[in-house]
PDB file of C-alpha atoms in Angstrom:
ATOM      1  CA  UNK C   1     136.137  87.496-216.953  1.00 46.00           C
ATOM      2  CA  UNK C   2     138.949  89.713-217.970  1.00 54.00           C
ATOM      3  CA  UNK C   3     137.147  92.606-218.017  1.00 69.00           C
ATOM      4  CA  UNK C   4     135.711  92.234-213.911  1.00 60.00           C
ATOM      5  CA  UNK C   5     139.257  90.728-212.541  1.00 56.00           C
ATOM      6  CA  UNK C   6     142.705  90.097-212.823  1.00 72.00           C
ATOM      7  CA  UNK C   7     144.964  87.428-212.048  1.00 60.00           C
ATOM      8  CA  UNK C   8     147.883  87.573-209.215  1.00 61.00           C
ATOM      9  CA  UNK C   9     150.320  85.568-209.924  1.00 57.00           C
ATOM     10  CA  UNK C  10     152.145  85.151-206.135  1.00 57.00           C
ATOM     11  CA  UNK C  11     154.682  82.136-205.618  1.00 55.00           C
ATOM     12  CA  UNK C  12     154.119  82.019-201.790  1.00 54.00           C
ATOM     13  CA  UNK C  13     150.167  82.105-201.561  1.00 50.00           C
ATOM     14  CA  UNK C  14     149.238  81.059-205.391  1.00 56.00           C
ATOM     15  CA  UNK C  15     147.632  82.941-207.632  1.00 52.00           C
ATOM     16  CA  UNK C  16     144.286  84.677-206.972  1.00 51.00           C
ATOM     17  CA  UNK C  17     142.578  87.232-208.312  1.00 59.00           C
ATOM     18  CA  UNK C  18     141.965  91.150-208.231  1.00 61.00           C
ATOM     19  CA  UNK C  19     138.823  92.929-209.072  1.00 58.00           C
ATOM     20  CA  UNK C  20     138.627  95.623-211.570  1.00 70.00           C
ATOM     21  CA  UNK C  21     137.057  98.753-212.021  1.00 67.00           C
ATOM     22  CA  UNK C  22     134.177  97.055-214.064  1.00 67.00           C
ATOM     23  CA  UNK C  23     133.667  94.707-211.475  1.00 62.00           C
ATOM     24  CA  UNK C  24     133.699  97.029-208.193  1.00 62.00           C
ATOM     25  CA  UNK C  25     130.995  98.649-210.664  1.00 66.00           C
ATOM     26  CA  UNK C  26     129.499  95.446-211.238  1.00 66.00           C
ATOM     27  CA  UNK C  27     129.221  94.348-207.754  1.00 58.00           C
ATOM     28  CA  UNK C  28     128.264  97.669-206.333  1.00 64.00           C
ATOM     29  CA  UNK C  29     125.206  97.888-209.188  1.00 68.00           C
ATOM     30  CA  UNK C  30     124.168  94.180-207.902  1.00 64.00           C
ATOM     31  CA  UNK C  31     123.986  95.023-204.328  1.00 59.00           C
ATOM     32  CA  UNK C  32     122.183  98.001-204.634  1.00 64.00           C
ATOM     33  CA  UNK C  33     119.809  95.380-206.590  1.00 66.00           C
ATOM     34  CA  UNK C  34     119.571  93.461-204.248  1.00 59.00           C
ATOM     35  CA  UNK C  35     118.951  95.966-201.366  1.00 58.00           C
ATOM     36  CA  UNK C  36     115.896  97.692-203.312  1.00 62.00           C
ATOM     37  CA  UNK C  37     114.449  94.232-204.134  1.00 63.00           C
ATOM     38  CA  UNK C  38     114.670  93.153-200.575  1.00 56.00           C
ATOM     39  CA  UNK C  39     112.291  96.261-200.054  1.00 56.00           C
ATOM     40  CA  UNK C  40     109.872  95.602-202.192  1.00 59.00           C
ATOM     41  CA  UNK C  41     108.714  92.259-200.529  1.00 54.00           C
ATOM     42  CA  UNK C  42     106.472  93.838-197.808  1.00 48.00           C
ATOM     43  CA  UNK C  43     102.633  93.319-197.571  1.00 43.00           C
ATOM     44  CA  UNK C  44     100.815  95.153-199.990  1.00 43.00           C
ATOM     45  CA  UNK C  45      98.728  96.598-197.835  1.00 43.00           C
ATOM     46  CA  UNK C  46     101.845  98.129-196.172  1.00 43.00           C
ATOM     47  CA  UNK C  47     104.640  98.567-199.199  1.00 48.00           C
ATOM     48  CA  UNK C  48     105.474 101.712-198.953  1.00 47.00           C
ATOM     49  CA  UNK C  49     105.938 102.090-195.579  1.00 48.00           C
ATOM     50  CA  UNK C  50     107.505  98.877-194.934  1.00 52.00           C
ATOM     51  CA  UNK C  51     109.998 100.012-198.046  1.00 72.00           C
ATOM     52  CA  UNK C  52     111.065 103.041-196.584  1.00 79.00           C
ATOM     53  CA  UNK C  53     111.832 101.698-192.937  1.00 84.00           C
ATOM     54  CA  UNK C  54     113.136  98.425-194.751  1.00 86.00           C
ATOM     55  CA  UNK C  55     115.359 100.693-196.427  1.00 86.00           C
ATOM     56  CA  UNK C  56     116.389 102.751-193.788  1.00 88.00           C
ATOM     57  CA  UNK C  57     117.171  99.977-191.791  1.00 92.00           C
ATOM     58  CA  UNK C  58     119.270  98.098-193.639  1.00 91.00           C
ATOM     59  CA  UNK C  59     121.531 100.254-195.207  1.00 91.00           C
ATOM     60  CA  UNK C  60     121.977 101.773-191.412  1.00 94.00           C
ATOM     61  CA  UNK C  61     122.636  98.154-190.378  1.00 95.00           C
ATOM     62  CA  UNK C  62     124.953  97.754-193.796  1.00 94.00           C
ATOM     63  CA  UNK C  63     126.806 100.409-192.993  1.00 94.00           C
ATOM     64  CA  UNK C  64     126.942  99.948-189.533  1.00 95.00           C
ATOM     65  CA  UNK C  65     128.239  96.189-190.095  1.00 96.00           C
ATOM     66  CA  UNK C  66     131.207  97.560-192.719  1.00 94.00           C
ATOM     67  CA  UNK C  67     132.441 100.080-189.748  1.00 95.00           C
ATOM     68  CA  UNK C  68     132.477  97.493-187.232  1.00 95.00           C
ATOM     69  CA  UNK C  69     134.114  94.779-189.449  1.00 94.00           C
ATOM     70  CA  UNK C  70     137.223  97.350-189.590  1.00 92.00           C
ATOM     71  CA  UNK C  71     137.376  97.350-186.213  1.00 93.00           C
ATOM     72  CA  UNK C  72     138.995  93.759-185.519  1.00 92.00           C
ATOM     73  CA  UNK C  73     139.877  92.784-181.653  1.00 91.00           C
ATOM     74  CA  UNK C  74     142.044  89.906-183.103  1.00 88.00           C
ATOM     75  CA  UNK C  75     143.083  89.301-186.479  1.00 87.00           C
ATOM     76  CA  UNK C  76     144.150  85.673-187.845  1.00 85.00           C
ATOM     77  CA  UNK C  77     146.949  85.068-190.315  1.00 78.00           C
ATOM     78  CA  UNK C  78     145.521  83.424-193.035  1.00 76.00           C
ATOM     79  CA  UNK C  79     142.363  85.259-193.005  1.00 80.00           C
ATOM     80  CA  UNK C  80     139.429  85.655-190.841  1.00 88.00           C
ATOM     81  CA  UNK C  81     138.793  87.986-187.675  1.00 93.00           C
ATOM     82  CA  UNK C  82     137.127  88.671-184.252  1.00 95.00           C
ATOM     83  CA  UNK C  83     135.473  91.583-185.024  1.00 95.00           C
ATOM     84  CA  UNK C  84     133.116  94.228-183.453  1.00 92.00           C
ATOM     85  CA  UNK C  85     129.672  92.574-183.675  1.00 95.00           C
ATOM     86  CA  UNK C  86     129.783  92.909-187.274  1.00 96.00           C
ATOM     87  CA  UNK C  87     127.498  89.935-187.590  1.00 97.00           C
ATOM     88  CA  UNK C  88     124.902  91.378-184.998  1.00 97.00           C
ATOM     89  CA  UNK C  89     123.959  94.452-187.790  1.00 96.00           C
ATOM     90  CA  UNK C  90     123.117  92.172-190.616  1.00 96.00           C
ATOM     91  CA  UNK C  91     121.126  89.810-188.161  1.00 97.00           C
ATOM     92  CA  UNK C  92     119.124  92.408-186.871  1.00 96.00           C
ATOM     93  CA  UNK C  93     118.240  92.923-190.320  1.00 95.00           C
ATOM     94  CA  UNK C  94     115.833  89.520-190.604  1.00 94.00           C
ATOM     95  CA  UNK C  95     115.415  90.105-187.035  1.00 95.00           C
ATOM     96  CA  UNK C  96     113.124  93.137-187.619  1.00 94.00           C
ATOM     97  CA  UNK C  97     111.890  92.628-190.674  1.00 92.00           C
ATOM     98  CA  UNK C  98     111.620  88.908-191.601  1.00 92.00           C
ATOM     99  CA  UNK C  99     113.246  85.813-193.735  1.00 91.00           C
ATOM    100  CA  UNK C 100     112.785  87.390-197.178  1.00 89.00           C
ATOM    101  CA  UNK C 101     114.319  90.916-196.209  1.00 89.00           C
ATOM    102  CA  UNK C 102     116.987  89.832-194.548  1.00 92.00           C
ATOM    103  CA  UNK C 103     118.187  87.047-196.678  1.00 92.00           C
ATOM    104  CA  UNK C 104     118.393  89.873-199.323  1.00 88.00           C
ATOM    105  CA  UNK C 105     119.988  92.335-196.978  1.00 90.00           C
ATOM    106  CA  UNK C 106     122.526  90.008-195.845  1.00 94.00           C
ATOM    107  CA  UNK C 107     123.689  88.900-199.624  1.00 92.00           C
ATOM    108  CA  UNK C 108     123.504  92.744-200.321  1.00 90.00           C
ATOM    109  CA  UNK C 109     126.346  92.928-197.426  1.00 94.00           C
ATOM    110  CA  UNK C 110     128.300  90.085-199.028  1.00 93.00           C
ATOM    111  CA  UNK C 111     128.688  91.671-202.553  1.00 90.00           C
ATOM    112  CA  UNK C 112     129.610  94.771-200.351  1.00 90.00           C
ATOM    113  CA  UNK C 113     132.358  92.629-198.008  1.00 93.00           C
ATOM    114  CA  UNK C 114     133.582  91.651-201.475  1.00 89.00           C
ATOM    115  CA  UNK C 115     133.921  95.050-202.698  1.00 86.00           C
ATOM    116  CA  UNK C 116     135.872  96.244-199.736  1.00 88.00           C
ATOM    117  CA  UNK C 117     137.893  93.426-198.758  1.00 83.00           C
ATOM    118  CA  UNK C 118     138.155  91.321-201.573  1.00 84.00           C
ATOM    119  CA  UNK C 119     140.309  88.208-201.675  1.00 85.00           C
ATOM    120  CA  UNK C 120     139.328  85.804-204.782  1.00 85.00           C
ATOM    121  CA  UNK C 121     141.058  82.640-205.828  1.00 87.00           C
ATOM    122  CA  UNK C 122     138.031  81.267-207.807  1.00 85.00           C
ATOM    123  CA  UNK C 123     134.302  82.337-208.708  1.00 86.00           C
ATOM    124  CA  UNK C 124     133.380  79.101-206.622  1.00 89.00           C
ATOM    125  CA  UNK C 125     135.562  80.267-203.689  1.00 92.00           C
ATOM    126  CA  UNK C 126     134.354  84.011-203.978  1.00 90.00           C
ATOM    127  CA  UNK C 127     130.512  82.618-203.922  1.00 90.00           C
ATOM    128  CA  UNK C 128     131.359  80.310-200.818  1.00 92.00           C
ATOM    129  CA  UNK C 129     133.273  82.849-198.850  1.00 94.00           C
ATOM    130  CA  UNK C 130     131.191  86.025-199.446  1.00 94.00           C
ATOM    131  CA  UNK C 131     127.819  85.768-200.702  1.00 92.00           C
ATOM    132  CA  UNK C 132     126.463  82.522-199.251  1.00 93.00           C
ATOM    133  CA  UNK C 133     128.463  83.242-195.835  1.00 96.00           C
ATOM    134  CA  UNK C 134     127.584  86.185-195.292  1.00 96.00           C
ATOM    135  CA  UNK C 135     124.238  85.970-197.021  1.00 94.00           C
ATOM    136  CA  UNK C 136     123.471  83.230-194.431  1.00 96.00           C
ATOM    137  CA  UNK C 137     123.385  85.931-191.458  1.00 97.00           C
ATOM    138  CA  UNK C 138     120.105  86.727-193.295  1.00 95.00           C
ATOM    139  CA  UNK C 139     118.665  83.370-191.673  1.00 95.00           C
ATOM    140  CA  UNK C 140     117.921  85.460-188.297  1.00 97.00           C
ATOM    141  CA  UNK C 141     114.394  86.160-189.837  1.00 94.00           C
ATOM    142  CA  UNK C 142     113.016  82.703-189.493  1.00 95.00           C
ATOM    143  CA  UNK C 143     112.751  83.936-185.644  1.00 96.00           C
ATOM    144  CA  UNK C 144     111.327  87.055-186.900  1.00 93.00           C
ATOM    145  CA  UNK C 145     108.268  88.576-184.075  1.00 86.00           C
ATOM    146  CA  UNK C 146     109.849  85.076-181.831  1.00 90.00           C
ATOM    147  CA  UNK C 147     110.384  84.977-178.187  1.00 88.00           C
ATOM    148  CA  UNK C 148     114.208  85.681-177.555  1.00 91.00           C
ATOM    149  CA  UNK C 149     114.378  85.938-181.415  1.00 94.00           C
ATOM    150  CA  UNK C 150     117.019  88.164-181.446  1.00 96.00           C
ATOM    151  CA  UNK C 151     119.471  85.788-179.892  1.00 96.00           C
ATOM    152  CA  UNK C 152     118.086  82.411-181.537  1.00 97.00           C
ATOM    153  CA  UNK C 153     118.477  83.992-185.206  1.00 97.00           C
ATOM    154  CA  UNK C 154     121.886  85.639-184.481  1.00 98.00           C
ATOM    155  CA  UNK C 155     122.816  81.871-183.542  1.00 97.00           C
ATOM    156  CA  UNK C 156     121.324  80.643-186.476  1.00 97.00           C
ATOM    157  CA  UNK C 157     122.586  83.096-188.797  1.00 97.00           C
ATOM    158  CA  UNK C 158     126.344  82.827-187.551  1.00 98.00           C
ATOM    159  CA  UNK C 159     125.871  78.617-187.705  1.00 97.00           C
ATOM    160  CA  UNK C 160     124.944  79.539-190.852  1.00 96.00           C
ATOM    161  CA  UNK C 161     128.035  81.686-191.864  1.00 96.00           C
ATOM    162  CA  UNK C 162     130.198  78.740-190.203  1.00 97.00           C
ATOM    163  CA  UNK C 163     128.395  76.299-192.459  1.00 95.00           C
ATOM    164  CA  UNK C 164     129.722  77.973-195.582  1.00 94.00           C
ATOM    165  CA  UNK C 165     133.498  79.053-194.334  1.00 96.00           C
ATOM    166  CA  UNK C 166     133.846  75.708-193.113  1.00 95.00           C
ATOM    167  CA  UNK C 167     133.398  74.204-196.545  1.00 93.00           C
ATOM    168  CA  UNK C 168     135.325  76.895-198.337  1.00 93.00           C
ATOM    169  CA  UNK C 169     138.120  76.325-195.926  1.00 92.00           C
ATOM    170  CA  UNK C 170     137.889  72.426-196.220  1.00 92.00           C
ATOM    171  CA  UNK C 171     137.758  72.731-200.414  1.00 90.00           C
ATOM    172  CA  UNK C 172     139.600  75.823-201.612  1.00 88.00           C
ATOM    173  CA  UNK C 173     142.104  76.185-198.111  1.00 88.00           C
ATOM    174  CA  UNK C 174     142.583  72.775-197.123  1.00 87.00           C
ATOM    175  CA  UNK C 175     145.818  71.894-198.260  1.00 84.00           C
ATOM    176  CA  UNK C 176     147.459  74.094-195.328  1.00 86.00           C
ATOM    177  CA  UNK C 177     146.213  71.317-193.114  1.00 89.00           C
ATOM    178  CA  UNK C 178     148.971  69.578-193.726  1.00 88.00           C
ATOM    179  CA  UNK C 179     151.387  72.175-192.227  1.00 87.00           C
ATOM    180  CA  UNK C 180     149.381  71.609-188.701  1.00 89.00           C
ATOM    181  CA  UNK C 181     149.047  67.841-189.075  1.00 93.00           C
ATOM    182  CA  UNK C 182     145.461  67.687-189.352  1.00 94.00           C
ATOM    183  CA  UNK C 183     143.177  66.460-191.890  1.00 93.00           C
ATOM    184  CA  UNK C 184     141.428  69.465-194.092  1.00 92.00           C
ATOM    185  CA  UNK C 185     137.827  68.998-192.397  1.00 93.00           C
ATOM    186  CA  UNK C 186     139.711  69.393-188.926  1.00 95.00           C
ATOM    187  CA  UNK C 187     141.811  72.457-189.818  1.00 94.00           C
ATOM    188  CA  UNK C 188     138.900  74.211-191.312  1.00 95.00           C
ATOM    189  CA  UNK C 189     136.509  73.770-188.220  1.00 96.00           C
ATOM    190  CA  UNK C 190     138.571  74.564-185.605  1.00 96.00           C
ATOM    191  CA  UNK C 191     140.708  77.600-188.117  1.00 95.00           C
ATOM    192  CA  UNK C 192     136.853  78.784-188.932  1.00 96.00           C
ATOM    193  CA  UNK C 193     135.352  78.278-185.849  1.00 96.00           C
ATOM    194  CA  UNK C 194     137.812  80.052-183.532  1.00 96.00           C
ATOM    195  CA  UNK C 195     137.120  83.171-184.997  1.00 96.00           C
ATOM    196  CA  UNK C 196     133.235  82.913-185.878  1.00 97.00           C
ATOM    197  CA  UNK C 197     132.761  81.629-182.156  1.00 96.00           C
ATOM    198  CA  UNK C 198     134.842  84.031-180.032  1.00 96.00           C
ATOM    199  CA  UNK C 199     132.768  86.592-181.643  1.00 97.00           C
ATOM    200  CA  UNK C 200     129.469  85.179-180.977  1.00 97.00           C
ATOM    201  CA  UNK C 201     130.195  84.560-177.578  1.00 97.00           C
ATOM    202  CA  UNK C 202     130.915  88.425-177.454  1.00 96.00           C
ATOM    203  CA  UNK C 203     128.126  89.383-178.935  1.00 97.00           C
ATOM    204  CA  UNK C 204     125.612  86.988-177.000  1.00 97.00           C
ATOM    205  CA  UNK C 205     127.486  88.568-173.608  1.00 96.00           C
ATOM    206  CA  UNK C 206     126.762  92.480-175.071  1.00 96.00           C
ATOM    207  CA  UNK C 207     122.659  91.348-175.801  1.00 95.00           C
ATOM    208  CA  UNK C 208     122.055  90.451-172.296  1.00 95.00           C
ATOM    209  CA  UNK C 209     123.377  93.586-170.735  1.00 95.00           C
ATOM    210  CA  UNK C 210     120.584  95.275-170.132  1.00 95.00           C
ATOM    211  CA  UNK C 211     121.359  98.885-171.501  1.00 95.00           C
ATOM    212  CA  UNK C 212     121.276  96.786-174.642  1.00 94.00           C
ATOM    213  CA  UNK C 213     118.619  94.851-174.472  1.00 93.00           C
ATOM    214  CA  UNK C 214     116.579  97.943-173.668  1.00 94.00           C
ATOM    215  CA  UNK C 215     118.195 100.089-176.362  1.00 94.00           C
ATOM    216  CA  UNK C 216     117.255  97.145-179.052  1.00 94.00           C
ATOM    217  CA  UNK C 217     113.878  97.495-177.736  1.00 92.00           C
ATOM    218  CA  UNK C 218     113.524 100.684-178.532  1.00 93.00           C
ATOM    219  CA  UNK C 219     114.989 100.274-181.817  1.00 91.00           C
ATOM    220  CA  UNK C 220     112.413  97.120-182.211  1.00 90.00           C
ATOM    221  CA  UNK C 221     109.389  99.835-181.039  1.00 89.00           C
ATOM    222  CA  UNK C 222     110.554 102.414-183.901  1.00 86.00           C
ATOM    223  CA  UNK C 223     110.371  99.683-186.874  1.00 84.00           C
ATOM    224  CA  UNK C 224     106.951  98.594-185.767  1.00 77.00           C
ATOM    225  CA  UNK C 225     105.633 101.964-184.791  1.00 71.00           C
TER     226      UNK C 225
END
């Protein structure tokens, strides 16, 4: 493990770890895996054009999830943000193209989260907090071609995501409960859900307008056409 992280020693927070050069490598080489694996599940009939757009798509929606997770309306102290619809990228991912791809897709976006904002105390933690979370947005394609799918799997995927920070909070962060007088289950549902559930609300608001519901549409039109 020495050669993919580092240990922190830090009195205040405890010690966690740092990735190294090896392991950004590491992780960069697995979610680029992962991406080109999630395009190769199409119909056969339909591979290589499902590939490309598949492709296309979800690095857009990869990149377009990083950009927006940078942009953070409120930011809390011991980790955790409202951010820019970050979660609605990823989502759109299964959204358009199904369970399989965007499963993939979203645990390609959690190795990347990981690479650019990295905070590891544990492999189990690091699993919890970045690829299942995250990797959970993916769920959005079980309402893949659905009526009002769009909305139903960004709700799924984000309970999803709440699932897993809710147990990495409870396990690996829960003994700052104590400092709030709760118990760790409490702390990490309300600390977790605050956050997770301001910005869905936000993001549910932004569907319904109906420039972007239209524009989504259109979007939706393109990938099938």
């Amino acid at each position: 493990m020495s050669i993919f992280v580092t240990e922190i020693v830090d009195e205040e927070w405890g010690n966690y770890f740092e990735l190294t050069g090896a392991g950004y490598g590491a992780l960069i080489a697995v979610m680029i895996v992962m991406l080109l694996f999630a395009c190769l599940i199409g119909n056969a009939g339909e591979r290589k054009k499902f590939s490309t757009k598949a492709l296309v798509f979800s690095a857009m929606a990869m990149a377009l999830g990083i950009v927006t997770s940078m942009v953070k309306l409120f930011d809390l102290p011991m980790g955790g943000s409202v951010t820019l619809c970050s979660m609605l990228f990823i989502c759109l991912v299964g959204y358009m193209f199904g369970l399989k791809t965007g499963l993939f897709a979203a645990v390609a976006y959690g190795f990347l989260q990981l690479v650019t904002d990295p905070y590891i105390i544990s492999i189990p933690q690091m699993l919890t907090d970045y690829i299942f979370a995250f990797g959970a947005l993916g769920l959005s394609g079980i309402f893949h071609g659905k009526k009002q799918g769009l909305v139903k799997g960004y709700l799924l995927g984000v309970l999803g995501r709440y699932f897993f920070t809710f147990l990495s909070g409870m396990i690996f962060f829960g003994s700052y409960a104590a400092s709030y007088g709760m118990t760790a289950p409490v702390y990490s549902l309300i600390y977790n859900g605050s956050y997770i559930g301001m910005e869905a609300v936000i993001t549910i608001v932004i569907l319904f307008l109906p420039p972007v519901e239209k524009g989504i549409m259109r979007v939706e039109d393109m990938v099938k056409g």
